Every structure is written in C-alpha cells, then in structure tokens.
mmCIF file of C-alpha atoms in Angstrom:
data_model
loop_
_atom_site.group_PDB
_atom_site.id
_atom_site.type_symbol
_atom_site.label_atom_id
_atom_site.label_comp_id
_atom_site.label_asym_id
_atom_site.label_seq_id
_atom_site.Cartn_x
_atom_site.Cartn_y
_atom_site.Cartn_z
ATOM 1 C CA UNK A 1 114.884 129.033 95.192
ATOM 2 C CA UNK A 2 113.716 128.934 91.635
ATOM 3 C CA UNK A 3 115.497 131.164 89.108
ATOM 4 C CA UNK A 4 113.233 132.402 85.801
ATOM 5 C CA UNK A 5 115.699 132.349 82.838
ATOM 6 C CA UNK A 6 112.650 133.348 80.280
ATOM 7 C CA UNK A 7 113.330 130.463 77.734
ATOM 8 C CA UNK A 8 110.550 129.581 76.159
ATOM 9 C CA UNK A 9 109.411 125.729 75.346
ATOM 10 C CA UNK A 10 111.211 126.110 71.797
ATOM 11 C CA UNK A 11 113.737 128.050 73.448
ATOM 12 C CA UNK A 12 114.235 124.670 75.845
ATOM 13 C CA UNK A 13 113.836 121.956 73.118
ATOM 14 C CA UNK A 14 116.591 123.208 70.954
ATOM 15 C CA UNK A 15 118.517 122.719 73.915
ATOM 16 C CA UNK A 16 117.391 119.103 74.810
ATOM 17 C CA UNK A 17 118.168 118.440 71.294
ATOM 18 C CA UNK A 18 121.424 120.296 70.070
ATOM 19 C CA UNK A 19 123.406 121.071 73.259
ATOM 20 C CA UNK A 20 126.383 120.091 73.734
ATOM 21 C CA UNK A 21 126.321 119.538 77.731
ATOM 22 C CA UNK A 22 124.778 116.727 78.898
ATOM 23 C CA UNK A 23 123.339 118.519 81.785
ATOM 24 C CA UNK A 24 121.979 121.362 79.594
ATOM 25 C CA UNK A 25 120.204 118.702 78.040
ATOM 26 C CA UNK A 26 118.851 116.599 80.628
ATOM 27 C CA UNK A 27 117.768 119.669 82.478
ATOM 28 C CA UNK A 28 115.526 121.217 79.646
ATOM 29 C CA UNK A 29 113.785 117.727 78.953
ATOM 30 C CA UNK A 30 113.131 117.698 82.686
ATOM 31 C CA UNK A 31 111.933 121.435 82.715
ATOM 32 C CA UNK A 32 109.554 120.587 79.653
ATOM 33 C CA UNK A 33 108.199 117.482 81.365
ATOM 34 C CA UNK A 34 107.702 119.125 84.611
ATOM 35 C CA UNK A 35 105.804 122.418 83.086
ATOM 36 C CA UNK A 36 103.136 119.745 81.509
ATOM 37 C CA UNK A 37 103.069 118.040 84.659
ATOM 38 C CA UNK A 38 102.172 121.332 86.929
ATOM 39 C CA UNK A 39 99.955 122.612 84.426
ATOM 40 C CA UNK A 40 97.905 119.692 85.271
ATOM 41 C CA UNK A 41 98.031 119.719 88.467
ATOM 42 C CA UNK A 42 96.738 123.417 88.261
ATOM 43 C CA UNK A 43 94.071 122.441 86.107
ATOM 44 C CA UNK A 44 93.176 119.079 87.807
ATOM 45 C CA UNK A 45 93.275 117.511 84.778
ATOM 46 C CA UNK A 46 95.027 114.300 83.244
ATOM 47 C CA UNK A 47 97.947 114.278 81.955
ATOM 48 C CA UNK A 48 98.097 114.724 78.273
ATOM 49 C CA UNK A 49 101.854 114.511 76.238
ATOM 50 C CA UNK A 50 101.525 116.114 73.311
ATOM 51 C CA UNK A 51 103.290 115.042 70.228
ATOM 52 C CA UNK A 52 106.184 117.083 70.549
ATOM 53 C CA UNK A 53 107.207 115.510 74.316
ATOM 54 C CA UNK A 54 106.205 112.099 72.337
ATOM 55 C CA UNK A 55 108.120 112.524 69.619
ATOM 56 C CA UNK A 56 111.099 113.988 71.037
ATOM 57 C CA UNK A 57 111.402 111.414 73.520
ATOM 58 C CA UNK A 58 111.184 109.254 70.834
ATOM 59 C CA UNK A 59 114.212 111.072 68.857
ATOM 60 C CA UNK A 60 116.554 110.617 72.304
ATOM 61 C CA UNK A 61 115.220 107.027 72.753
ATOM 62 C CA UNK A 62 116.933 106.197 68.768
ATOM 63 C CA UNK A 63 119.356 108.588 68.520
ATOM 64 C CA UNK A 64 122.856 106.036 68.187
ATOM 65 C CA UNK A 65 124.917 109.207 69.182
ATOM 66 C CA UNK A 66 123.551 109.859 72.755
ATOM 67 C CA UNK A 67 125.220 108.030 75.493
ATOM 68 C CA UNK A 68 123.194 105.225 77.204
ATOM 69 C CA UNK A 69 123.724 106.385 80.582
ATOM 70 C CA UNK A 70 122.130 110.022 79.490
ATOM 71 C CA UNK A 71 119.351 108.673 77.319
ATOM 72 C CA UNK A 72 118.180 106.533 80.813
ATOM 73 C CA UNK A 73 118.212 110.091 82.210
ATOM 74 C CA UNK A 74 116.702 112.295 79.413
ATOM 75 C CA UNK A 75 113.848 109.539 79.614
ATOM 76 C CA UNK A 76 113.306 109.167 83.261
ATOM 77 C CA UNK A 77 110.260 111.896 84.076
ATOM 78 C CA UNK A 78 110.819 114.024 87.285
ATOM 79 C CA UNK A 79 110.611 112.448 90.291
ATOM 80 C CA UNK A 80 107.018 113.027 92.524
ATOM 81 C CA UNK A 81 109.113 114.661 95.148
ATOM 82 C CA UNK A 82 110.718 117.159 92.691
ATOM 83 C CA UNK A 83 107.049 117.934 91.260
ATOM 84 C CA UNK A 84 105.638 118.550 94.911
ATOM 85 C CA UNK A 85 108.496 121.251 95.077
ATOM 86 C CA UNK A 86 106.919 123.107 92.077
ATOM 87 C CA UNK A 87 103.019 123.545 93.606
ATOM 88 C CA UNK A 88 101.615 124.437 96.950
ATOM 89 C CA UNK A 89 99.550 122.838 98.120
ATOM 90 C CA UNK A 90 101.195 119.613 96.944
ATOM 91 C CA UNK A 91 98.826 116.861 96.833
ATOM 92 C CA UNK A 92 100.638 113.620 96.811
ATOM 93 C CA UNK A 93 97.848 111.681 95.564
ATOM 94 C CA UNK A 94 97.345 113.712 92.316
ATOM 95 C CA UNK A 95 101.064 113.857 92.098
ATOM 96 C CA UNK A 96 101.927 110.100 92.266
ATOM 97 C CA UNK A 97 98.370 109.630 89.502
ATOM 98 C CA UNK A 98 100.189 111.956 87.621
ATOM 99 C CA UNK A 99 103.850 110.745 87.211
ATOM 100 C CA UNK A 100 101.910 107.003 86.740
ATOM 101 C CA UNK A 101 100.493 108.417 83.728
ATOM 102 C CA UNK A 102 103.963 109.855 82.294
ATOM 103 C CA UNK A 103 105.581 106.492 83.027
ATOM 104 C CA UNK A 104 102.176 105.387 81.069
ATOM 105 C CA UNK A 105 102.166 107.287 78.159
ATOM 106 C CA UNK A 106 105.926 107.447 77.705
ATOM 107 C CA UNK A 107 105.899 103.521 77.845
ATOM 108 C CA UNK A 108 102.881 103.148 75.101
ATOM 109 C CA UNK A 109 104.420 105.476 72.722
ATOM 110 C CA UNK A 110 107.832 104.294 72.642
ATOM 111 C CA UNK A 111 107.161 100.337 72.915
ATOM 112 C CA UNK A 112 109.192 99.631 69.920
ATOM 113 C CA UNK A 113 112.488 101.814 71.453
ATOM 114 C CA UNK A 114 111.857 100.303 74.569
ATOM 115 C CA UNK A 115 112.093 96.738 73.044
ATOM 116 C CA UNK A 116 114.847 98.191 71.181
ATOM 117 C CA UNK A 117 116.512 99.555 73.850
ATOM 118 C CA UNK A 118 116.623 96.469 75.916
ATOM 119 C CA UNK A 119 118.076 94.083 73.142
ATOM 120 C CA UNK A 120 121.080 96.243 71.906
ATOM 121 C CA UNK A 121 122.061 97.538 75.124
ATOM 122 C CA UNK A 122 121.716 94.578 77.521
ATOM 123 C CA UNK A 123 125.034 93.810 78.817
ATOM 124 C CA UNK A 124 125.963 89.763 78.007
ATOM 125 C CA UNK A 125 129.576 89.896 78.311
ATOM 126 C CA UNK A 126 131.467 89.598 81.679
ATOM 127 C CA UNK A 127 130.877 92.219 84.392
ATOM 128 C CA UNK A 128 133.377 94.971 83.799
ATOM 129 C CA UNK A 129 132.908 97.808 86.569
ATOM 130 C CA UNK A 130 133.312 100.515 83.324
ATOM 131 C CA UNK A 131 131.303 103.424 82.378
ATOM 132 C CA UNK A 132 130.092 102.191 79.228
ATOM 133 C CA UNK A 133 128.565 99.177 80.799
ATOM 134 C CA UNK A 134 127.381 100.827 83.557
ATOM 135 C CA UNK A 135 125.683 103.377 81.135
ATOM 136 C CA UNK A 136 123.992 100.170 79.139
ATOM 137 C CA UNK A 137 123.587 98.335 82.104
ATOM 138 C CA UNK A 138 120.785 101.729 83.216
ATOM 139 C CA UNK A 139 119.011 102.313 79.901
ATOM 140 C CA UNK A 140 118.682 98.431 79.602
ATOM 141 C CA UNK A 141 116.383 97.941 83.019
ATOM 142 C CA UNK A 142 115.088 101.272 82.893
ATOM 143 C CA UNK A 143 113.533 99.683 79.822
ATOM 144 C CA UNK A 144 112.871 96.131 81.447
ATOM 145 C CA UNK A 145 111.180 98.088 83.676
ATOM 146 C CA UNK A 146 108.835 100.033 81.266
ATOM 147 C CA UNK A 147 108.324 96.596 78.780
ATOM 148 C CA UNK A 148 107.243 95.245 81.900
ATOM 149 C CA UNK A 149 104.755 97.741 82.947
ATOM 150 C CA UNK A 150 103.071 97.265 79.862
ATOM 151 C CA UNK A 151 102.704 93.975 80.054
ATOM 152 C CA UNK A 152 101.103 93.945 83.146
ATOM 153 C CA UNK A 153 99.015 96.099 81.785
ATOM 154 C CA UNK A 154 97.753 94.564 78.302
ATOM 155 C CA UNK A 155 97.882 90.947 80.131
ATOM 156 C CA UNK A 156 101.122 89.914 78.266
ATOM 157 C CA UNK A 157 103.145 87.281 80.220
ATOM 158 C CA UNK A 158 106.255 87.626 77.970
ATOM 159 C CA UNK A 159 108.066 90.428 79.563
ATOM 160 C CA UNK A 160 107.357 89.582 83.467
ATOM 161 C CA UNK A 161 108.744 86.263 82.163
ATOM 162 C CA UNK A 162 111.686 87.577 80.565
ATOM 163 C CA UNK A 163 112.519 89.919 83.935
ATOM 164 C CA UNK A 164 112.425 86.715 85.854
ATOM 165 C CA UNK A 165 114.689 84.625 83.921
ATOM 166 C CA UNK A 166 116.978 87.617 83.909
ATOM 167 C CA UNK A 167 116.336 88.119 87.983
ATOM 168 C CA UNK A 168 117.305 84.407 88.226
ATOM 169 C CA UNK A 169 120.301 84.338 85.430
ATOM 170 C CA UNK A 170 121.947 87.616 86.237
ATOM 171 C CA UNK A 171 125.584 87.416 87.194
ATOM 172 C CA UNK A 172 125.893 90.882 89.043
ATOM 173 C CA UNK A 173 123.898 92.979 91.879
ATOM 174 C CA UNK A 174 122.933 95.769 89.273
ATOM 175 C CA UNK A 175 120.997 93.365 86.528
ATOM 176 C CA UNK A 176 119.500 91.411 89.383
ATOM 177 C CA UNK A 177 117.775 94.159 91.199
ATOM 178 C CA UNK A 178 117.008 95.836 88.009
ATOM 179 C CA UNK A 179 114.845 92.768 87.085
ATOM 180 C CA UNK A 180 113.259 92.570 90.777
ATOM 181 C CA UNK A 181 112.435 95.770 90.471
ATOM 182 C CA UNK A 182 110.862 95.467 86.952
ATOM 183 C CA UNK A 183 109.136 92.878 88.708
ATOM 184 C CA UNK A 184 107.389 94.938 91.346
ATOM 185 C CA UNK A 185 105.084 95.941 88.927
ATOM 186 C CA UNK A 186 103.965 92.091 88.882
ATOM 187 C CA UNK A 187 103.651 92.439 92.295
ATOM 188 C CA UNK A 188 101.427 95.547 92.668
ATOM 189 C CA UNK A 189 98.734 93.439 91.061
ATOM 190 C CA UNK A 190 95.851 93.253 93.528
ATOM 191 C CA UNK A 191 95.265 90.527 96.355
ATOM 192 C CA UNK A 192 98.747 88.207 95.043
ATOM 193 C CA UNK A 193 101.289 88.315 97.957
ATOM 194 C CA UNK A 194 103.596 85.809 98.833
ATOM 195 C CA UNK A 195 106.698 85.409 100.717
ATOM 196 C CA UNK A 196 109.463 86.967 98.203
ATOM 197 C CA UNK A 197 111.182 84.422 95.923
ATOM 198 C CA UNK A 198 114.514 86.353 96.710
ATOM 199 C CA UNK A 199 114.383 84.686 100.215
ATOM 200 C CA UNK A 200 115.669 81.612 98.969
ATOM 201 C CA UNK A 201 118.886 82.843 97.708
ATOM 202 C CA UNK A 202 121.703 81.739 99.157
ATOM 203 C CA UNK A 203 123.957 84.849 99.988
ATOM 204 C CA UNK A 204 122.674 86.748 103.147
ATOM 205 C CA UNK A 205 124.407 89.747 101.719
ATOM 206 C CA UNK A 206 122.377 88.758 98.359
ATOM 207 C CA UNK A 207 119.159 88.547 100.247
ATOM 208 C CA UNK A 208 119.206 91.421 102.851
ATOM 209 C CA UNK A 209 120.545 93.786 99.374
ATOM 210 C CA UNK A 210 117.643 92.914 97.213
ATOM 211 C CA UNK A 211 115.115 92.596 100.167
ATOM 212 C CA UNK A 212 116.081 95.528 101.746
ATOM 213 C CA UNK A 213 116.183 97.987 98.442
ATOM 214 C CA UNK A 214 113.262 97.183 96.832
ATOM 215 C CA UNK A 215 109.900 95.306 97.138
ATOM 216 C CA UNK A 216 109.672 93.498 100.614
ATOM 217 C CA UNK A 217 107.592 94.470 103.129
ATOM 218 C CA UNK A 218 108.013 93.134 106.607
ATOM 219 C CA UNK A 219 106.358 89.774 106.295
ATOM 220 C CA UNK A 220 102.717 88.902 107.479
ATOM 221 C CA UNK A 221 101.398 86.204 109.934
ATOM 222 C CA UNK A 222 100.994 83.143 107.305
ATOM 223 C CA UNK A 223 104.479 83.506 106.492
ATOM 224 C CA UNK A 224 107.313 80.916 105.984
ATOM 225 C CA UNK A 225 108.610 80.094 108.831
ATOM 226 C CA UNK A 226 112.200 81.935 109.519
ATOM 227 C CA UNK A 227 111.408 84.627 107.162
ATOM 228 C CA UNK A 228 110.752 88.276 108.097
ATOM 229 C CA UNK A 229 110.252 89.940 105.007
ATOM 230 C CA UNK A 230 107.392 89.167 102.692
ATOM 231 C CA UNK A 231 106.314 90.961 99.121
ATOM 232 C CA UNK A 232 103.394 90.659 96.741
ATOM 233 C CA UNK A 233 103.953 88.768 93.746
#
C-alpha cells in the first residue's frame, strides 16, 4: 500500500534539508530519487539528475553537521527491488540500467566529496564496536565503493589499488568486505576471472564470511585445486 500525502518536490526538499528527523529526511531524498527514477522508466528514457538532485546531494555529502551513518543513507539511491515495487510491469533490465546510471551520475558529480568523504571519515584508530565508528566506518566504503567505480571507469588504477591495500591491511570484518566489495567492480570487467584472492586467507570463518557475502561464484573447472568458490577479478 502506497499512501499520497500531496507534497510536492519543494514540499519534499525542504524536508531532506531542514528536518529534524532523520527518517523524515532520508525518506524525502529517497521519494525524490525514486519519482526521477519511475518517470524514466515510464518514458523509457535515461536517466537524467537534474541540478537540484546534484546539488543537493552534494549539500548532504559536505554538510559537517549530518551524521555519517545518515549521510551513507541520504546518498545511497533506492534499491532496484524497491523501484520494481513502484511500476507494473517491472522490467528488471531497465531497472538495474537505471539505478547503474544513478550510482553513475551521483559518483561523477560528487568525485571531490567522495574523495573527501573517504579521507576524513576512514576509521584508523583501533576497532571500537561504537556508533560513531560504525557510522564512519559506512560513509567511508560506501565512498571506496563509488571512487572505485569511477576508476574503473576512466581507466584509473589508483583507487582499485587503494581498495586492495585496504582489503589486505584492514584489521576488522566491516573495512575488509567493504574493500572486496569496492573491488567487485574490478571484477565485473569483462573476460578477467580468477580464483578469488580471499581464498588464501587463513581464517575459515574469514574466508567462508567474505566468500560467501559478496563476489564468489561457485568456482569453474580450471580452478585451484581444493577451492570451490571462484570470482572474476
């Protein structure tokens, strides 16, 4: 069930910007997103953010006051299931095209808060299980993962390096599969597949957590001997 509240766009960016709830907030970015989103889909046309998504999104990515843990929400676009909700038919094809180019567009115009992002908020102290880490610890790979994307895009090795020093460096579960999954986007490249890297790490309960939650796929003839998971890479 959907309800109609009749706020209007402005009516919904004065509340991602000024509410005082942090669900208020994250809700009316997500609302906004998702409107552009299905009118696309009803148009069969490509996704264009306009400057008012681009810059607000870039006002939550720099504003100092907003928690980190709600900008890695207010940021994240809606997920392809919730869009498929919103249309019927739902085409999952156009959808997943679609939320591709939002992850796209929201990476190329906010490179420089992504970057940002990453450096101030990366945890490098000891692993505290606290809030406020936990909060940096999201908005920190949720950028990995966008400075990444780009990269692999534009042909820049800098960030896919940077993910794997941080895959191979991290002290906790969280950082480690945030930088494997930043790294699926290396992977995703056409005709590279090897057996994954993270099958070498020591810990079964290491291996079967990253393996399991992210990139492997079970493995294919020509692999390593003893190991039954294999990704691209």
């Amino acid at each position: 069930m959907h309800l109609d509240d009749a706020l209007s766009d402005a009516d919904l960016r004065v509340l991602l910007m000024h509410d005082n709830d942090a669900f208020n907030r994250w809700e009316a970015g997500q609302r906004l997103l998702m409107q552009t989103m299905v009118a696309a889909l009803h148009a069969d046309a490509p996704l264009q953010l306009g400057p008012r998504h681009r810059g607000g999104a870039a006002q939550r990515a720099a504003r100092p006051a907003i928690d980190p843990a709600l900008k890695e929400l207010l940021l994240t676009p809606p997920s392809e299931a919730t869009v498929a909700e919103r249309v019927t038919p739902a085409d999952p094809g156009r959808i997943h095209a679609l939320h591709e180019q939002a992850l796209d567009q929201l990476v190329a115009h906010l490179l420089a808060d992504w970057s940002w992002a990453f450096e101030t908020h990366a945890v490098r102290e000891g692993y505290r299980p606290e809030s406020d880490q936990a909060g940096r610890r999201a908005l920190a790979n949720q950028a990995l993962a966008m400075l990444v994307r780009h990269a692999v895009r534009s042909g820049d090795p800098v960030w896919p390096g940077r993910a794997l020093q941080r895959f191979k460096d991290a002290g906790n579960m969280t950082d480690r599969l945030g930088a494997l999954s930043a790294l699926v986007e290396v992977a995703q490249r056409p005709g590279r597949r090897r057996v994954c890297s993270a099958c070498t790490t020591s810990s079964p309960a290491s291996r079967w957590s990253l393996i399991n939650g992210s990139c492997c796929r079970p493995a294919p003839a020509n692999a390593r001997a003893g190991c039954s998971r294999a990704c691209a890479s």
